[in-house]
Coordinates of C-alpha atoms in Angstrom, one line a residue:
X1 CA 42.7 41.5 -73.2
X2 CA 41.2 44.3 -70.8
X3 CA 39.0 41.5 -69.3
X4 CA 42.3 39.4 -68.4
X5 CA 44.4 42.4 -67.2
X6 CA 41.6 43.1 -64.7
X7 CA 43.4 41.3 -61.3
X8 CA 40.7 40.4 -58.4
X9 CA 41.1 42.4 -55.1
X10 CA 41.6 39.7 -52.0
X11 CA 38.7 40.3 -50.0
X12 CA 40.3 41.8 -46.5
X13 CA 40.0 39.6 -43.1
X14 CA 37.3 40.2 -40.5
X15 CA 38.7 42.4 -37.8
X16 CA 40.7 40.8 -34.3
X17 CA 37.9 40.5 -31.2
X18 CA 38.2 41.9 -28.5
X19 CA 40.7 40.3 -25.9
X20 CA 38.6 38.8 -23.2
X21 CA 39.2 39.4 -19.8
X22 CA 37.9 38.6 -16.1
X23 CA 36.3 41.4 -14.3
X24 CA 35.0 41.7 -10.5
X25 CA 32.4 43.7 -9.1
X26 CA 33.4 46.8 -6.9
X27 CA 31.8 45.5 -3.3
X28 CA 30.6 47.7 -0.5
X29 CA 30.2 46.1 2.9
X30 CA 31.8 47.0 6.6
X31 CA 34.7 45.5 7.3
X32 CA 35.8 44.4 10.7
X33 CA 39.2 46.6 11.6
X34 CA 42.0 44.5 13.7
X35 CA 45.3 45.5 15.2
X36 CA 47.7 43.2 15.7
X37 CA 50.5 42.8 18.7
X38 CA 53.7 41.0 19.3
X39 CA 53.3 38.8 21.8
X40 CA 55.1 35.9 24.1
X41 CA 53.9 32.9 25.5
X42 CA 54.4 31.4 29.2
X43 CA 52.6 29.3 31.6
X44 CA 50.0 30.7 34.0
X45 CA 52.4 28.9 36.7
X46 CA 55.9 28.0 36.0
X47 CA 56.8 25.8 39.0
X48 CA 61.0 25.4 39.7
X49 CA 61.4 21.9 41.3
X50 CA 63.5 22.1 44.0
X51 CA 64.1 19.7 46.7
X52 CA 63.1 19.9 50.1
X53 CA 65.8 18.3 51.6
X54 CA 70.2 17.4 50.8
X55 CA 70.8 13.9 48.8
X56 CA 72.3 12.0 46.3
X57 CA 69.7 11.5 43.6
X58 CA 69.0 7.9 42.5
X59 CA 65.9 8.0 40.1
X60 CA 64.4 10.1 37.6
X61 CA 60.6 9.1 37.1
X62 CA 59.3 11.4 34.6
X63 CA 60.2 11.6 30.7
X64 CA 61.8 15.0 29.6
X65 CA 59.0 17.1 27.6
X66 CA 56.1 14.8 28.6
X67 CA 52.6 15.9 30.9
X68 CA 52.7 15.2 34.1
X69 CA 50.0 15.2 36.9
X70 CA 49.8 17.2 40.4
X71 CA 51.3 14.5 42.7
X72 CA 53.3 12.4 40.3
X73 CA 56.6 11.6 41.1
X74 CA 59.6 13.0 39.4
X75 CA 62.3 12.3 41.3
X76 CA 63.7 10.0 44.2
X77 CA 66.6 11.2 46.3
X78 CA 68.5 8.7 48.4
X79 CA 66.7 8.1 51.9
X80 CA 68.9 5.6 53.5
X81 CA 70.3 8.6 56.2
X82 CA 66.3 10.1 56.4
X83 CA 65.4 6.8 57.2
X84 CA 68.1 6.3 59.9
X85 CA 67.4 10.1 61.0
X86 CA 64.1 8.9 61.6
X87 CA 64.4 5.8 63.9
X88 CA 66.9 8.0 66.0
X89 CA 63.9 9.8 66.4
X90 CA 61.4 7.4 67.4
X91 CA 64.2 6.3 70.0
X92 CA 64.5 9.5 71.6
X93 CA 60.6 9.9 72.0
X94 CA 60.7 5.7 73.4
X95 CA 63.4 7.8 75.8
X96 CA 61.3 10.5 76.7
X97 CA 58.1 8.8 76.7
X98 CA 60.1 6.6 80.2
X99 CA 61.5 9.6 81.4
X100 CA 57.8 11.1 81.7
X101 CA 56.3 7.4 83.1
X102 CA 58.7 7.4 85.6
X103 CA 58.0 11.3 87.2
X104 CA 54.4 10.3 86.5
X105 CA 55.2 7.5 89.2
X106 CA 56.9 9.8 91.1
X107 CA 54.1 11.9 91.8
X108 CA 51.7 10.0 92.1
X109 CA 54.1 8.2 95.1
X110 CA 54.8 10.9 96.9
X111 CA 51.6 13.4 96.5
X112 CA 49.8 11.2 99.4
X113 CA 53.0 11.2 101.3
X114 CA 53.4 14.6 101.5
X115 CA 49.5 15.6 102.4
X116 CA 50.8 13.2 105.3
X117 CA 53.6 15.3 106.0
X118 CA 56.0 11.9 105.8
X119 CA 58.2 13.7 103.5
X120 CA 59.0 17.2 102.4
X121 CA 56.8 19.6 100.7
X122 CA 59.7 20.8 98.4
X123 CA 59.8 16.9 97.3
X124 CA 56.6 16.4 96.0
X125 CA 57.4 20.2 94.1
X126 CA 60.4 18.7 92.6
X127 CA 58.7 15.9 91.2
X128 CA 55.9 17.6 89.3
X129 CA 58.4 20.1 87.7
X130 CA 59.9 16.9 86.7
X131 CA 56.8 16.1 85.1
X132 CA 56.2 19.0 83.6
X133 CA 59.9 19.0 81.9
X134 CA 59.2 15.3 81.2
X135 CA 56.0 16.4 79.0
X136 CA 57.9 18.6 77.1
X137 CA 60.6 16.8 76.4
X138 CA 58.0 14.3 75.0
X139 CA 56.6 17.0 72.9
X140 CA 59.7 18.0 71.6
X141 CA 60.7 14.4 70.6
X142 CA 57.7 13.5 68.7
X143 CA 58.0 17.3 67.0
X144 CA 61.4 15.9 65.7
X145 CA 60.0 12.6 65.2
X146 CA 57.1 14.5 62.8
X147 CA 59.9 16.3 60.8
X148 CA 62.1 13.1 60.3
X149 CA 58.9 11.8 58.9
X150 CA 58.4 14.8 56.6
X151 CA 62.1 15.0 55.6
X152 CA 61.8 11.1 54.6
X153 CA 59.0 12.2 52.0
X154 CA 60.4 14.7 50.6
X155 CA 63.4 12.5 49.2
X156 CA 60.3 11.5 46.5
X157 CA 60.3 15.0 44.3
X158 CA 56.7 15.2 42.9
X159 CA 54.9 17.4 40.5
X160 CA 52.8 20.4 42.4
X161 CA 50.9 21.1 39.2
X162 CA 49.3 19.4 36.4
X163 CA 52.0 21.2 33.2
X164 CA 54.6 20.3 30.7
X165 CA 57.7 18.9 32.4
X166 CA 60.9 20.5 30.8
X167 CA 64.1 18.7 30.8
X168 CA 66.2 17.6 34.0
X169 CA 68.9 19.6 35.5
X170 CA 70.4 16.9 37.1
X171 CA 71.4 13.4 36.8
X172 CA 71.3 10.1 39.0
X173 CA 74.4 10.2 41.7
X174 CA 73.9 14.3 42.1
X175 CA 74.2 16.2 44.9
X176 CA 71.1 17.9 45.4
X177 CA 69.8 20.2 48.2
X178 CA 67.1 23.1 48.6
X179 CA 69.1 25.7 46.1
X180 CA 69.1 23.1 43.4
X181 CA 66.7 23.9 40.1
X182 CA 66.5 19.9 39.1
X183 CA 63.7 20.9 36.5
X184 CA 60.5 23.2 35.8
X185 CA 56.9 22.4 34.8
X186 CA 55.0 25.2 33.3
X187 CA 50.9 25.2 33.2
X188 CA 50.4 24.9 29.4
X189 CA 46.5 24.6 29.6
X190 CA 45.3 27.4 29.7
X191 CA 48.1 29.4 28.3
X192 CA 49.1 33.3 28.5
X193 CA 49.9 35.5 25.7
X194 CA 51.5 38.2 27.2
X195 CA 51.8 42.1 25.4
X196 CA 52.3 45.3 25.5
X197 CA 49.9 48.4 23.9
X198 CA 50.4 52.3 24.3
X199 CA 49.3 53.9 26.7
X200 CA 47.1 55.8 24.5
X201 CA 45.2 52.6 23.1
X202 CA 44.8 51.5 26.7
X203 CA 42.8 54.8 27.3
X204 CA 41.2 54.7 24.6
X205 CA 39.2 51.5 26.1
X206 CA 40.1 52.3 29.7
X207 CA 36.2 52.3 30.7
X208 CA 36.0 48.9 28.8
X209 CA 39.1 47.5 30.8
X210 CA 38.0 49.2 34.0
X211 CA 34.7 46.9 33.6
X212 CA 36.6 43.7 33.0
X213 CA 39.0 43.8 36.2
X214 CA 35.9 45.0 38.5
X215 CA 34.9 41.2 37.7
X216 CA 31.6 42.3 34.9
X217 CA 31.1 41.4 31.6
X218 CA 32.1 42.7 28.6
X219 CA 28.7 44.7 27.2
X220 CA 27.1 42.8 24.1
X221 CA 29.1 39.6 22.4
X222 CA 32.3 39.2 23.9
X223 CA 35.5 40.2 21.7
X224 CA 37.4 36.9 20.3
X225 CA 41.3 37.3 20.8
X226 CA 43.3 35.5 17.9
X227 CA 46.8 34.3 18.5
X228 CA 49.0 34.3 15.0
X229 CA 51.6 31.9 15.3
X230 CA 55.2 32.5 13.9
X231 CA 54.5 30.6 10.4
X232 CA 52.0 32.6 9.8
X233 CA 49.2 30.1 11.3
X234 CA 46.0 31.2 13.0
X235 CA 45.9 28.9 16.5
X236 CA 42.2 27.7 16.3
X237 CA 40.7 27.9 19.7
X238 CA 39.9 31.9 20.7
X239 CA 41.3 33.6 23.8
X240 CA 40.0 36.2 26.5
X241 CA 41.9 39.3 28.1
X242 CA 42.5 37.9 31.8
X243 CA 45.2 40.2 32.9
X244 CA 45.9 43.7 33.0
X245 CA 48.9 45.1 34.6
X246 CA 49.0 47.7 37.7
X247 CA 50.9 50.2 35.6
X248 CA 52.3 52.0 32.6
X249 CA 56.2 51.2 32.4
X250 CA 58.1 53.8 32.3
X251 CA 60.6 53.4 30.1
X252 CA 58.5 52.3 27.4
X253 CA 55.1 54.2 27.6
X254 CA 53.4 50.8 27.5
X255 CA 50.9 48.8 29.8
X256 CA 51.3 44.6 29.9
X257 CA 48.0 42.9 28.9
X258 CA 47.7 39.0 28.8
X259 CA 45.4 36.8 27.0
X260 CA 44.7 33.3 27.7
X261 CA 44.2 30.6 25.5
X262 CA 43.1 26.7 25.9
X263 CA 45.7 24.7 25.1
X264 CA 45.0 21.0 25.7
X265 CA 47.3 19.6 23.2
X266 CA 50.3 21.7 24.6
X267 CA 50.7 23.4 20.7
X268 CA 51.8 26.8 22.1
X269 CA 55.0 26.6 24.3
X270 CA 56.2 28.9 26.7
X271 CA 58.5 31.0 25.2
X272 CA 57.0 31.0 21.7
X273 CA 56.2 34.2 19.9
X274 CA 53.5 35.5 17.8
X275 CA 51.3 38.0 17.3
X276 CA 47.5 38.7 19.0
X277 CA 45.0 40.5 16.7
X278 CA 41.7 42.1 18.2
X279 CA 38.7 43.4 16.5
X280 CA 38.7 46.8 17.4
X281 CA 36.3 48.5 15.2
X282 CA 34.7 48.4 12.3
X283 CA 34.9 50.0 8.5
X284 CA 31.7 50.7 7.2
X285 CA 30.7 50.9 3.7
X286 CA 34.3 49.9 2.4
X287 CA 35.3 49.3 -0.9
X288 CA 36.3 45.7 -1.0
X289 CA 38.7 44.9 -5.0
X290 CA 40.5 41.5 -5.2
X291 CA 44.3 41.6 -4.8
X292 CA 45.0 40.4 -7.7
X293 CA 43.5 43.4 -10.0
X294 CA 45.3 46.2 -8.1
X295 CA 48.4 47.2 -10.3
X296 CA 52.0 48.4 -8.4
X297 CA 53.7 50.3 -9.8
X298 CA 56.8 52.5 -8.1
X299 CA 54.7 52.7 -5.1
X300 CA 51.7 53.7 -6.8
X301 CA 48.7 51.5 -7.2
X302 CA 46.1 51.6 -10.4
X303 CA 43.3 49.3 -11.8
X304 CA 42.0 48.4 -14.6
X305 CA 37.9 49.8 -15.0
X306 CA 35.9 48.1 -18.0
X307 CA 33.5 51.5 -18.6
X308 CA 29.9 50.9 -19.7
X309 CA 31.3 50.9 -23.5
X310 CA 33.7 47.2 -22.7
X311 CA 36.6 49.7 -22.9
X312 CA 39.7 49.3 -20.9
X313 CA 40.5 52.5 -18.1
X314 CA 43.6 52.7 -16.5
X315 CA 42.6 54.7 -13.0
X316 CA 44.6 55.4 -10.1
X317 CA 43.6 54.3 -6.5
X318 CA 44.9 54.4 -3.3
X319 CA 44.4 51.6 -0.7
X320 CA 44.2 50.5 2.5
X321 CA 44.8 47.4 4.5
X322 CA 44.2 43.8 3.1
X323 CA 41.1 41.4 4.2
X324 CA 41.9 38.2 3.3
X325 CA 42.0 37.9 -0.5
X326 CA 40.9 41.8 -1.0
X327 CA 41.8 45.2 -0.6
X328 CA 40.4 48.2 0.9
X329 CA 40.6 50.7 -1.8
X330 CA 40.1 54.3 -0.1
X331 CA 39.8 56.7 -3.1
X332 CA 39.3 56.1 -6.8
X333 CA 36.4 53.4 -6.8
X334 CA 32.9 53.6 -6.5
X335 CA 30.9 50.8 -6.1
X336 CA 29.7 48.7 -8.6
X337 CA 32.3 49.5 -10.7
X338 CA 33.8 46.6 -12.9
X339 CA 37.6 45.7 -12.9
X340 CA 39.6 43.8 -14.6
X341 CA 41.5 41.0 -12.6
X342 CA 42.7 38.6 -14.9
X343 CA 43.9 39.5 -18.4
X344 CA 44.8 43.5 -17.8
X345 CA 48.5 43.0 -19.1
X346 CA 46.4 42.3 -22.6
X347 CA 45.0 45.7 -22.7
X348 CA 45.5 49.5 -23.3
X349 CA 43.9 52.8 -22.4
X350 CA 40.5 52.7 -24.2
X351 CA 40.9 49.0 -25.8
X352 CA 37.8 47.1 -26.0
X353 CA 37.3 43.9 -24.2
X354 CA 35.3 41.0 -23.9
X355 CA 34.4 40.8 -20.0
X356 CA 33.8 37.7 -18.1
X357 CA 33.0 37.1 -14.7
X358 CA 35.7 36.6 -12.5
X359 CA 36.4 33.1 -10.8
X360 CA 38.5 32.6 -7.7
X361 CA 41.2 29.9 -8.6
X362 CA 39.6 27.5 -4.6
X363 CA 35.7 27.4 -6.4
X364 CA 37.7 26.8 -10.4
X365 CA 39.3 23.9 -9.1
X366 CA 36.2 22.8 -7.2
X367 CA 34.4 22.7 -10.5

């Protein structure tokens, strides 16, 4: 009876392990510093076309938005009254052209005549001022004829510069004339970004400027300008500072810069905004965590630090600006360190973990 009323004690499960986590490294390396400025694109030329001359337009020879080529035509005005215009002027230099003949004949008649005395003196005068008048009215017939000829070719409208034609102004049977905007080409390749910085940053690499628009070169590797497009996008190809403005506006404190940027597929547009980011220094010795293990909370930042024990340590940090997947983390880190980056919302101060190396998601799904 005692042996039965003996009950067995269940044997008690083997304690939970230790959540596992993924933890990073705490990396030290210089940074490259940037600054970034709103920008605007335009064409290094932005050419109005305007006629040369008063028609009614009768062609349009260029598609709207397409490249065109210095020298191709774009328009053709009527030349029906040029034409006209310019055998008037042919006639008038046939007239002038006889006029002269005939005082050529009159001199040439009467100079022997009067060395013989047979007529007047004041004759043979008359005659070569004839001549002389003659002559220029010749000149002044073929000048005429010359511009008849010029005003017939303008009635074709052709591009002056290799750009980006941008959409007509005006339509077959228009009126055009010399104040008439019919359409603009802009130079898309190379294209400007144009900006503004304070007039403190511009002093602050005013000998570095001052060396660029005396025509040398920059000192060591040249400085690649980026161009950040609206969506965010980097453009690919790298651009150079080729303007810097006279002087500091005014009103605003500021001094224009522009950078240029190849652009043989016409991507950027005049117009077009974005941002241009420079490499202006560097960071040395930073402290480099990945975004994802820094903690937010009511504007305060914190991380999670697996001690030397696998324990779990809330700490506080500040940081500073954000390269690429990282963050700079100015105070509260030293390097080496390991954090937590996936698997914090598992722990507590001082719980243990199981720490595993931390794998970006790109080289995971490359595995």
């Amino acid at each position: 009876m005692a042996g039965g009323g003996c009950e067995e004690k269940k044997e008690a499960g083997p304690p939970p392990k230790p959540p596992e986590v993924e933890v990073s490294d705490v990396v030290e390396r210089d940074v490259p510093i940037y600054e970034e400025w709103v920008a605007q694109l335009n064409g290094q030329v932005n050419a109005d076309i305007t006629p040369k001359v008063q028609g009614y337009l009768l062609k349009r020879d260029y598609q709207e938005g397409f490249f065109v080529h210095k020298g191709q035509l774009l328009y053709e005005i009527d030349p029906r009254p040029f034409v006209a215009s310019l055998d008037q002027a042919k006639a008038q230099v046939a007239v002038a052209v006889a006029q002269q003949t005939e005082a050529e004949n009159n001199v040439t008649r009467d100079r022997p005549l009067a060395e013989q005395h047979a007529i007047p003196q004041k004759q043979l005068d008359t005659d070569i001022s004839n001549l002389a008048a003659t002559t220029a009215q010749v000149n002044a017939a073929k000048a005429s004829m010359v511009q008849s000829e010029l005003n017939l070719s303008w009635t074709k409208v052709v591009s002056p510069i290799d750009g980006l034609a941008g959409v007509s102004n005006s339509n077959v049977g228009d009126l055009v004339g010399t104040a008439t905007k019919m359409t603009t080409v802009s130079q898309v390749n190379p294209i400007r970004a144009y900006f503004n910085i304070s007039e403190s940053d511009y002093l602050g690499r005013a000998q570095a400027i001052a060396h660029l628009v005396r025509g040398g070169r920059a000192q060591g590797k040249p400085i690649p300008i980026e161009f950040i497009q609206t969506n965010g996008t980097t453009f690919p190809a790298k651009g150079k500072i080729v303007l810097v403005n006279r002087e500091i506006a005014s009103q605003t404190g500021t001094i224009q810069i522009a950078a240029e940027f190849p652009n043989k597929d016409g991507i950027l547009r005049p117009g077009g905004f974005g941002n241009v980011r420079i490499e202006t220094g560097t960071n040395e010795h930073a402290l480099l965590v990945p975004q994802a293990a820094v903690i937010e909370v009511q504007s305060m930042y914190q991380v999670v630090v697996v001690s030397p024990e696998n324990k779990a340590m809330f700490r506080p940090v500040k940081v500073g600006e954000r390269v690429g997947p990282n963050w700079i983390v100015t105070e509260g880190l030293k390097p080496g360190e390991k954090i937590i980056v996936q698997g914090f919302m598992k722990v507590r101060q001082g719980t243990p973990v199981t720490p595993k190396p931390y794998v970006v998601a790109s080289e995971a799904e490359g595995n």
